[in-house]
mmCIF file of C-alpha atoms and ligand atoms in Angstrom:
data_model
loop_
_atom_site.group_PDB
_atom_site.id
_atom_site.type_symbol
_atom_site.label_atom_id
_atom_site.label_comp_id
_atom_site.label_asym_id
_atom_site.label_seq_id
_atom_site.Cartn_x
_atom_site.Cartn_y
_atom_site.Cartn_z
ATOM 1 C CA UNK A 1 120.643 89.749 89.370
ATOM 2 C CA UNK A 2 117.443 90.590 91.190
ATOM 3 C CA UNK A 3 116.709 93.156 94.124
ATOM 4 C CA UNK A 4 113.869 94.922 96.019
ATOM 5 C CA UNK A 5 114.424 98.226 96.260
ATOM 6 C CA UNK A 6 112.379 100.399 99.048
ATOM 7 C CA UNK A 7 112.670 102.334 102.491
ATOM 8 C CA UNK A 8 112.565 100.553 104.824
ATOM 9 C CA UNK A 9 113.567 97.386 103.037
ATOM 10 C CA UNK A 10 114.686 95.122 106.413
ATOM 11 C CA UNK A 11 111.714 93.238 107.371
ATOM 12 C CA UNK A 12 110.370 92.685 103.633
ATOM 13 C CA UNK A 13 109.920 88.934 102.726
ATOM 14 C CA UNK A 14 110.693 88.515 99.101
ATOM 15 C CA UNK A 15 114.319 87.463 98.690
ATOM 16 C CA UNK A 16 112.909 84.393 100.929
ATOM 17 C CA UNK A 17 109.826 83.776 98.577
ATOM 18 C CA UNK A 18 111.715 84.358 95.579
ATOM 19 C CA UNK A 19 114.614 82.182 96.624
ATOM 20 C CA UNK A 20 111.929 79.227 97.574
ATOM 21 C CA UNK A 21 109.963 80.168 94.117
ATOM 22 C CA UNK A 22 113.794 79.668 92.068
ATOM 23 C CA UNK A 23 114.379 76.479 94.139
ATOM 24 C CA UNK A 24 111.017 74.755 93.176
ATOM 25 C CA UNK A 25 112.186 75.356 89.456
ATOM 26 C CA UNK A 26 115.401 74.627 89.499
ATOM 27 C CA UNK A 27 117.005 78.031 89.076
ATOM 28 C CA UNK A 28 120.133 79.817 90.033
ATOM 29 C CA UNK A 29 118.725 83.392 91.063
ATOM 30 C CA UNK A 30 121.009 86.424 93.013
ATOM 31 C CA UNK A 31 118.001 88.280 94.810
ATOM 32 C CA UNK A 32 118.947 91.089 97.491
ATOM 33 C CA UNK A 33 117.183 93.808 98.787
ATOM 34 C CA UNK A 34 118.350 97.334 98.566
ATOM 35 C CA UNK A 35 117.580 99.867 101.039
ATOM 36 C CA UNK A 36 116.929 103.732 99.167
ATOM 37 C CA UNK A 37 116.979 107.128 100.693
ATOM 38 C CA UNK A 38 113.966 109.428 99.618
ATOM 39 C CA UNK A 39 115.552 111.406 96.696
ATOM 40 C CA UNK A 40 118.176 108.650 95.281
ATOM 41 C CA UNK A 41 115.664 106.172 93.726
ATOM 42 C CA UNK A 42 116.511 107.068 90.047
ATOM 43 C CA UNK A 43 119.941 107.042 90.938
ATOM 44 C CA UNK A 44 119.919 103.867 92.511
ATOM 45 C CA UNK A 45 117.865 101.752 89.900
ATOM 46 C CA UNK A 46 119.503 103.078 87.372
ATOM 47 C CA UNK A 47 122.944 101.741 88.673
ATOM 48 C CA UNK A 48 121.133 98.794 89.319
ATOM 49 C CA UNK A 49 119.967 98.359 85.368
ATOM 50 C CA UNK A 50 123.361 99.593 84.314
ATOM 51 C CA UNK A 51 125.800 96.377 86.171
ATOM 52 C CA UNK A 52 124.075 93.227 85.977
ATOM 53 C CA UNK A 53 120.361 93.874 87.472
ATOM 54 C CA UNK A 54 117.817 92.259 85.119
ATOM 55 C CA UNK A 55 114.279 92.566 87.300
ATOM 56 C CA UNK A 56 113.930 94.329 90.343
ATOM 57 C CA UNK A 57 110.209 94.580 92.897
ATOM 58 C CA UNK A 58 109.443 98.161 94.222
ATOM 59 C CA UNK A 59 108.195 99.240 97.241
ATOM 60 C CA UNK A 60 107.192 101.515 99.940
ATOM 61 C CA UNK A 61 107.441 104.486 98.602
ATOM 62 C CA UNK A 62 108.570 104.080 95.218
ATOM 63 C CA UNK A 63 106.103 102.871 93.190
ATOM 64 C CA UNK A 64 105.579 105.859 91.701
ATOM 65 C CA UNK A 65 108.952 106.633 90.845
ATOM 66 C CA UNK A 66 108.640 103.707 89.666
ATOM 67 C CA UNK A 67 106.356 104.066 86.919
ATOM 68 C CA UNK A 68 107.904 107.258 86.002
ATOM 69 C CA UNK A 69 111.076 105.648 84.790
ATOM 70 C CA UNK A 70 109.639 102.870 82.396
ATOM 71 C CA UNK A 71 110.021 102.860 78.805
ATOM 72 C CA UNK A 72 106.927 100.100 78.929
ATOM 73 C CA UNK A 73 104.370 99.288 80.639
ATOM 74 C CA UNK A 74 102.055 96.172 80.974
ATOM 75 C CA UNK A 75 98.891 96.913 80.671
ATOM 76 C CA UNK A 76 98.128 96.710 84.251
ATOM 77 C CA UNK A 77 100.776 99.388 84.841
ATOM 78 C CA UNK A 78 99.303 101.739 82.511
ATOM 79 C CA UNK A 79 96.260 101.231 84.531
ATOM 80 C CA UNK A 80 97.304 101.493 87.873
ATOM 81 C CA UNK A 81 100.043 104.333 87.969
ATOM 82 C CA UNK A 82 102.048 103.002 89.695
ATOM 83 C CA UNK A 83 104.562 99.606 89.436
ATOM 84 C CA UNK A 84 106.166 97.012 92.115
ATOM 85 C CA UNK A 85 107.698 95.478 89.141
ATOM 86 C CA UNK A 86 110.445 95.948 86.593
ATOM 87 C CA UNK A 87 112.144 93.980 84.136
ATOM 88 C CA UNK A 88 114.984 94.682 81.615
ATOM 89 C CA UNK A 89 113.721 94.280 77.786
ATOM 90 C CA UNK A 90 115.521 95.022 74.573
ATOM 91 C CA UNK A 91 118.099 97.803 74.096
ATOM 92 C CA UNK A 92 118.403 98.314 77.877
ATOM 93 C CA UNK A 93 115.083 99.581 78.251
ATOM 94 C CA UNK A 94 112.746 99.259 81.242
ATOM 95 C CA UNK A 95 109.340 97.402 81.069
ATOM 96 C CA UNK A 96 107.104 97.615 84.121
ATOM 97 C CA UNK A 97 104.063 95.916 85.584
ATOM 98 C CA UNK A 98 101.616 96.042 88.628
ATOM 99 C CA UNK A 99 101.302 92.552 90.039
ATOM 100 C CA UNK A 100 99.733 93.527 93.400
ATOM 101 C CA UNK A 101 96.425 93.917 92.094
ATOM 102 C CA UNK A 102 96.229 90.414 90.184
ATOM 103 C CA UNK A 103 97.894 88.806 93.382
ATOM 104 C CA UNK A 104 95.495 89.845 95.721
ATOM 105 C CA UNK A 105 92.774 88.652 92.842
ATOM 106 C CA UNK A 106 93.998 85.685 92.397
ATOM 107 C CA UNK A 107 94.112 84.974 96.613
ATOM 108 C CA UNK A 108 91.069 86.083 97.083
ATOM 109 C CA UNK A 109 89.876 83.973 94.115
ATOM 110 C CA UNK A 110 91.516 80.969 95.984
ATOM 111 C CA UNK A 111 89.899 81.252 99.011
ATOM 112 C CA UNK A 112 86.513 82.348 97.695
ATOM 113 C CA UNK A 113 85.989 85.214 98.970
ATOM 114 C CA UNK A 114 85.233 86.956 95.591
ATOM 115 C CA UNK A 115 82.570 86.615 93.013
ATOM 116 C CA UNK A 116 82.050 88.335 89.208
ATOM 117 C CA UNK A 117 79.620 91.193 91.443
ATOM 118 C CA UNK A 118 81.416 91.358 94.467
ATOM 119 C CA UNK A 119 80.569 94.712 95.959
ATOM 120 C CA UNK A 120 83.392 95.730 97.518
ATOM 121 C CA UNK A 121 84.332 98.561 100.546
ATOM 122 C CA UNK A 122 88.280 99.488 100.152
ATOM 123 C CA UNK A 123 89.827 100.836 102.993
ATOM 124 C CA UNK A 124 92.301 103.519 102.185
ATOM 125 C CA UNK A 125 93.534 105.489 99.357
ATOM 126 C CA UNK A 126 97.605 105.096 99.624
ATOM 127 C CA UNK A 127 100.238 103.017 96.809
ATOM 128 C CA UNK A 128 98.496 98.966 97.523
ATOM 129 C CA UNK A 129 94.713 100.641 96.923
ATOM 130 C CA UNK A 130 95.769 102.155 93.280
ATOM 131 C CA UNK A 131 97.769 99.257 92.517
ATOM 132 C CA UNK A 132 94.333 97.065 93.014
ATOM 133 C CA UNK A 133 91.763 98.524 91.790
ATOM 134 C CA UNK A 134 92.185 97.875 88.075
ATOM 135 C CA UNK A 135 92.546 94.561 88.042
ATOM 136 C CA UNK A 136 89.014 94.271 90.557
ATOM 137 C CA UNK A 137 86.819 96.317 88.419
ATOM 138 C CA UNK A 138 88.150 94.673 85.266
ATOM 139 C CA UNK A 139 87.286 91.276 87.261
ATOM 140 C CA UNK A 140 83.276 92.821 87.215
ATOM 141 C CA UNK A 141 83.613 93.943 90.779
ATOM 142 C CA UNK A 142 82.080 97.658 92.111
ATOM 143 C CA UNK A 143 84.356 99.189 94.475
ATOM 144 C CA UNK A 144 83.506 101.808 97.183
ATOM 145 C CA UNK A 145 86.501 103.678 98.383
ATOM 146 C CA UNK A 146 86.417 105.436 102.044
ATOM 147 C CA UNK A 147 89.463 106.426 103.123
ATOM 148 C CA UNK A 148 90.745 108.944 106.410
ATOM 149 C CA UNK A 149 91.702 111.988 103.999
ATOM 150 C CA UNK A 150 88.389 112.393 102.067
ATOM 151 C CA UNK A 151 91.261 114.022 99.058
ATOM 152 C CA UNK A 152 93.134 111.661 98.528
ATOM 153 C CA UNK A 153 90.277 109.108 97.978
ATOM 154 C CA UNK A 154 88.680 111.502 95.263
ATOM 155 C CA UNK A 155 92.238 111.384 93.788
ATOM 156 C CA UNK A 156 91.839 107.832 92.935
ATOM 157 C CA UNK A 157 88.502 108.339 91.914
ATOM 158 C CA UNK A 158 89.917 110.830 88.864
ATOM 159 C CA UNK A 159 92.869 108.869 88.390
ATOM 160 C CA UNK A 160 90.603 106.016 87.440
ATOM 161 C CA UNK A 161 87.941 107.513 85.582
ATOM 162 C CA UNK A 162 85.576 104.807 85.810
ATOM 163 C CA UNK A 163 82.214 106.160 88.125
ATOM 164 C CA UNK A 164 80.266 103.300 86.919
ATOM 165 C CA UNK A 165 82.137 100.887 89.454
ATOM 166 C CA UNK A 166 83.805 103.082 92.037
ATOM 167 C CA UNK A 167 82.746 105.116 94.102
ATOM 168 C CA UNK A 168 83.842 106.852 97.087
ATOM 169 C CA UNK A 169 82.258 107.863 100.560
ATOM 170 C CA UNK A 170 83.378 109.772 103.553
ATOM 171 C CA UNK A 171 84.390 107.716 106.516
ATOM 172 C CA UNK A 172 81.488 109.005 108.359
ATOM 173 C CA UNK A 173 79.037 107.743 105.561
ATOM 174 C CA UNK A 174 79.785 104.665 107.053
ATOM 175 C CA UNK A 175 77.574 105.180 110.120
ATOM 176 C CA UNK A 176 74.515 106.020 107.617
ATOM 177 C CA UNK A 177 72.715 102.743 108.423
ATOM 178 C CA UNK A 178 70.499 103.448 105.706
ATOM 179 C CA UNK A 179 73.213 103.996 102.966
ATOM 180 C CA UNK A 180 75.220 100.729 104.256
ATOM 181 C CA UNK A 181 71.939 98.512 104.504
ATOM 182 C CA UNK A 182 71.176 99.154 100.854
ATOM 183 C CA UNK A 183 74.332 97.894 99.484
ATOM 184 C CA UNK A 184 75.214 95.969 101.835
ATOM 185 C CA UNK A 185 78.847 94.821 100.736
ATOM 186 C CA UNK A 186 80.064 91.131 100.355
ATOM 187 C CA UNK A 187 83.846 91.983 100.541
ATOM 188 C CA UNK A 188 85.790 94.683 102.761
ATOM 189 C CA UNK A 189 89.513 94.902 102.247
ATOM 190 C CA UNK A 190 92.041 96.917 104.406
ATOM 191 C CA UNK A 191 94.600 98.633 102.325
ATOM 192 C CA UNK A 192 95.134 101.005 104.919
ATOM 193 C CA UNK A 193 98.378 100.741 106.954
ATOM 194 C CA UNK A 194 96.719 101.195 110.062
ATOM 195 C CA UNK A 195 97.450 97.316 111.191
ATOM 196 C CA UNK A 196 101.276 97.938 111.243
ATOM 197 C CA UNK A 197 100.513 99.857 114.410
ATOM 198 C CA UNK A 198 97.984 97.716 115.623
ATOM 199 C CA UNK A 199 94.893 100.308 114.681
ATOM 200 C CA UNK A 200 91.532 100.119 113.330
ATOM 201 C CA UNK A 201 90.487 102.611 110.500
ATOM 202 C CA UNK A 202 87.590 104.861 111.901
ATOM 203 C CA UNK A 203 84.798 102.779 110.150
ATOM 204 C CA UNK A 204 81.140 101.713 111.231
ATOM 205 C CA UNK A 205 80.493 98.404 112.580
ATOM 206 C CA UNK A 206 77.499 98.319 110.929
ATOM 207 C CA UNK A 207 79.175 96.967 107.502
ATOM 208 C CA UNK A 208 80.525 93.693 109.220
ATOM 209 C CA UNK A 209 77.288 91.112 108.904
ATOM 210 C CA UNK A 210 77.935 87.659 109.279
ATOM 211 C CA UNK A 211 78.240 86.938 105.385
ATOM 212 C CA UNK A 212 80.718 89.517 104.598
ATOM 213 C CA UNK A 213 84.018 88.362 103.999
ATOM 214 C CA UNK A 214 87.298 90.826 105.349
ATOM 215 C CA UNK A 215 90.397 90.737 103.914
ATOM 216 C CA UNK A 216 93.668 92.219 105.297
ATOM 217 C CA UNK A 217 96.211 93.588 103.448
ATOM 218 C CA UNK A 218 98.892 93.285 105.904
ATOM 219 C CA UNK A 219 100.108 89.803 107.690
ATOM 220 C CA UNK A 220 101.688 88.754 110.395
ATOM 221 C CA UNK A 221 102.085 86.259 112.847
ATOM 222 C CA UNK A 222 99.094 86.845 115.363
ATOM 223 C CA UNK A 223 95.534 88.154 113.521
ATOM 224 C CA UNK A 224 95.909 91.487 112.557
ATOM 225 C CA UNK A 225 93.931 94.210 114.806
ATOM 226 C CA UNK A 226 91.328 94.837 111.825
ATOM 227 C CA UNK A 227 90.585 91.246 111.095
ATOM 228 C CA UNK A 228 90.209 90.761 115.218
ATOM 229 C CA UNK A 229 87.654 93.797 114.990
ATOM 230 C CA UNK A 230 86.140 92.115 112.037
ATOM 231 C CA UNK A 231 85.681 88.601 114.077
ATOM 232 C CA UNK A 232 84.355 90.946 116.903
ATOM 233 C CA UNK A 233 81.307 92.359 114.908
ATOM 234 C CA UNK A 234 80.072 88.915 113.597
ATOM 235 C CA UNK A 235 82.256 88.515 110.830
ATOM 236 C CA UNK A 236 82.828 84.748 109.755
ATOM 237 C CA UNK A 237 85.375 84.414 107.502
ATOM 238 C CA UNK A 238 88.613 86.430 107.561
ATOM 239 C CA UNK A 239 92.117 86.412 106.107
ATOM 240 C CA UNK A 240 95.267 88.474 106.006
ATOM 241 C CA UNK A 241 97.151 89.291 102.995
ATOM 242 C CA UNK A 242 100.126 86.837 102.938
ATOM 243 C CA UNK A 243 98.449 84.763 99.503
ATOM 244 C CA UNK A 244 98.234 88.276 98.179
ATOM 245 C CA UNK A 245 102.190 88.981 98.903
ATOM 246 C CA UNK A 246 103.054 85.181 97.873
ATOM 247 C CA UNK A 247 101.166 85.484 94.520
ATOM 248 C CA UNK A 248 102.121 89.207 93.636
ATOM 249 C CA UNK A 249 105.519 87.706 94.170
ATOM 250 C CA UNK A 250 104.828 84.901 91.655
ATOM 251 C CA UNK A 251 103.388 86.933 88.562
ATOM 252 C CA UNK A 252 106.710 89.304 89.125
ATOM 253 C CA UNK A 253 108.359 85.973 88.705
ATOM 254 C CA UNK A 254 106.350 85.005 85.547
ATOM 255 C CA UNK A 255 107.267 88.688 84.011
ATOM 256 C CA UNK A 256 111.106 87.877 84.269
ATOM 257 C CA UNK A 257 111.136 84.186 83.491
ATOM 258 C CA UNK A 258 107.575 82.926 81.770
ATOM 259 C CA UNK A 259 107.275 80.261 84.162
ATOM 260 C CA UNK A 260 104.637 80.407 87.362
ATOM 261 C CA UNK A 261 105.874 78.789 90.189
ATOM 262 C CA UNK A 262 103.339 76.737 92.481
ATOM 263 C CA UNK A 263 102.200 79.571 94.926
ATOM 264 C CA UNK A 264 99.825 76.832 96.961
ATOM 265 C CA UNK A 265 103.342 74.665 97.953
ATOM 266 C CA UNK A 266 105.006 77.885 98.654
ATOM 267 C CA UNK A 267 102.789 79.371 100.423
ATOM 268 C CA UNK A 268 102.598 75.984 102.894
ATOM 269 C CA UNK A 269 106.347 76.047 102.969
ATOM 270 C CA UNK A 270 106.375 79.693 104.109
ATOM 271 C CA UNK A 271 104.012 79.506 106.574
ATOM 272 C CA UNK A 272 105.948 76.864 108.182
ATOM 273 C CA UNK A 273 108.976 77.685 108.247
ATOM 274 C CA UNK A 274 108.928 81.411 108.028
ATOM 275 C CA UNK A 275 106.512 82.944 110.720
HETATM 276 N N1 NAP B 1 100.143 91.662 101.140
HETATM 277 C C1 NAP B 1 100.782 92.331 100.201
HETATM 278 O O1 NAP B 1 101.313 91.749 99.238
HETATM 279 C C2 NAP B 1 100.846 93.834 100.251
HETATM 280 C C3 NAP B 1 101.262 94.566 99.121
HETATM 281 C C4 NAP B 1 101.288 95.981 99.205
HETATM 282 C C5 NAP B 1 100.931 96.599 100.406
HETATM 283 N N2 NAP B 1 100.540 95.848 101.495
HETATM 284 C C6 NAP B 1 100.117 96.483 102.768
HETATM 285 O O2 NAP B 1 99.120 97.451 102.461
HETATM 286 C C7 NAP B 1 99.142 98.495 103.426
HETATM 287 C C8 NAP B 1 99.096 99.856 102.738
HETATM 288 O O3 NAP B 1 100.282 100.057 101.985
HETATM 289 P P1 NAP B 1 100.447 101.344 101.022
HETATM 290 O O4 NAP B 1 101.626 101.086 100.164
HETATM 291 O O5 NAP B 1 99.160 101.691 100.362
HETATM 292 O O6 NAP B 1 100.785 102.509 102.076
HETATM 293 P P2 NAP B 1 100.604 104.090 101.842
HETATM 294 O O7 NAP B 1 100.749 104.441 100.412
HETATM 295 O O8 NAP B 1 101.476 104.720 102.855
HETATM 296 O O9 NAP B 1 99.051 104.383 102.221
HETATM 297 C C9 NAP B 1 98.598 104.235 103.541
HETATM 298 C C10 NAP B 1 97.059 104.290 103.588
HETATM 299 O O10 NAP B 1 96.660 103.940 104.912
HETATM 300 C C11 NAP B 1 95.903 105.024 105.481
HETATM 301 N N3 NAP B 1 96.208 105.030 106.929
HETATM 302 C C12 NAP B 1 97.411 105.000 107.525
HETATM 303 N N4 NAP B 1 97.276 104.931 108.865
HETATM 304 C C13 NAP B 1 95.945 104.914 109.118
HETATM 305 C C14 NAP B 1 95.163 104.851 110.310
HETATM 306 N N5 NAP B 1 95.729 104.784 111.528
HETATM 307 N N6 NAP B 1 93.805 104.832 110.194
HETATM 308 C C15 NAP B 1 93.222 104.877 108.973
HETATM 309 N N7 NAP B 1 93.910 104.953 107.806
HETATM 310 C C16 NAP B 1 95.255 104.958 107.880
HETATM 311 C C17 NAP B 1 96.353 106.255 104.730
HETATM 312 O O11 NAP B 1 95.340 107.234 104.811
HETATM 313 P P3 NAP B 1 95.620 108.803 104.479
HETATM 314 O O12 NAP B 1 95.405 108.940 102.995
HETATM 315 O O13 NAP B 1 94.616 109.499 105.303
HETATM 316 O O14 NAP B 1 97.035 109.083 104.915
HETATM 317 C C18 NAP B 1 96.496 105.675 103.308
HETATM 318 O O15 NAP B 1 95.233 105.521 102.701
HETATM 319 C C19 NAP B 1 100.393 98.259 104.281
HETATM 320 O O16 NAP B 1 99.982 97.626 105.484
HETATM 321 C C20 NAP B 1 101.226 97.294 103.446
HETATM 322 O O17 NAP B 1 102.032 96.455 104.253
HETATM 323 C C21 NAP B 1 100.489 94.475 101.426
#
């Protein structure tokens, strides 16, 4: 048995991509998604582990906790600090991994959008922007964080360790024409939340030139209200982040079962039939 566990839980996608990923190879898969109130997440995963659950996704807020309560971690786990993924090993104990990071890689990878030197601006400083990080600066990339609460920015900074390719910048740095003409980024990603609620983070729009490329973290439907903004400026290529969700979905899959399903059919399929 298979869950996501977070709060809220209702609108989240993956029992639909991980039911279309288990009917493209042939396999009989139980995959729910639990709602958690704030304080009951050990509680309720460990239940989970104890009747029946073999691999269960994390979310909003949890990731954290998440990490907290593994035995073992991949390697991108260790990294990151935080987990969306856990899988039963031997002796009942809990491996977890950080696929967000390697999804969103391997999207943006996909639609070219991202070279070996990509200099890249990250928007916000919250649970997705740790969780992607690693797996960009091990890729070659430098990454400039700016984020609304200057803190928690710096935070990620020291949890990381790694000066030579991040960086971070006040929000207002990014109306120092100067500073932004010099580097002059190829790559801006959102990992704020700000698009649920149809905002814009508080960011020049001197960064957007018409060979940057701006990724979304968050999908929907209609274009998101940063990638709109983006378009706005002179931007020319955009996407949202529903490869990213489809693909982070898939390596979870490949952790529990050592088989990759064909993210490029699914993600088709789910377009289609799903939005
Ligand atoms: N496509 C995918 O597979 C995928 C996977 C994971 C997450 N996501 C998306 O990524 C986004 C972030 O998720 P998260 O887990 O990192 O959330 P989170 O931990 O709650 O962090 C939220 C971040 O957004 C910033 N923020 C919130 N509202 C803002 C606003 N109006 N203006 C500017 N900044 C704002 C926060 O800044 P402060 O530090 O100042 O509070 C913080 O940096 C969400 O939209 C989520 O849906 C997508």
């Amino acid at each position: 048995m298979f869950a996501i566990f977070g709060n809220p839980i209702k609108h989240s996608k993956s029992p639909t991509i991980h039911k279309l990923f288990a009917e493209q190879l042939n396999i009989l898969q139980q995959y729910k998604k639990i709602y958690v109130p704030i304080n009951k997440f050990n509680n309720i995963i460990n239940y989970f582990f104890k009747h029946g659950g073999y691999g269960a996704n994390i979310t909003i807020p949890f990731k954290k906790n998440a990490y907290d309560i593994c035995d073992f971690l991949t390697e991108r786990g260790i990294k990151s600090g935080v987990v969306n993924t856990l899988k039963i090993i031997k002796n009942n104990k809990i491996l977890g991994d950080n696929t967000d990071g390697i999804g969103l890689l391997k999207d943006l990878q996909k639609i070219n959008f991202i070279h070996k030197n990509s200099n890249i601006l990250l928007l916000g400083a919250g649970g997705a922007a740790q969780g992607i990080i690693y797996p960009l600066i091990n890729f070659g990339c430098k990454i400039t964080i700016t984020n609304r609460t200057y803190k928690n920015s710096c935070n990620l900074l020291n949890h990381f360790n790694n000066k030579k390719h991040i960086e971070v910048i006040k929000i207002e740095d990014t109306y120092n024409i100067t500073h932004i003409k010099n580097i002059n980024y190829d790559l801006i990603i959102n990992a704020t939340s700000s698009s649920i609620k149809n905002k814009i983070p508080n960011i020049s729009s001197n960064i957007i030139h018409n060979n940057i490329f701006c990724y979304d973290l968050f999908y929907s439907s209609n274009i998101t209200s940063f990638l709109k903004w983006c378009l706005y400026h002179g931007a020319k290529q955009v996407s949202d982040g529903m490869g990213m969700l489809i693909e982070q979905a898939a390596y979870s899959f490949f952790l529990w079962y050592g088989i990759m399903p064909n993210t490029t059919l699914i993600l088709k399929k789910f377009k289609k039939k799903y939005l």
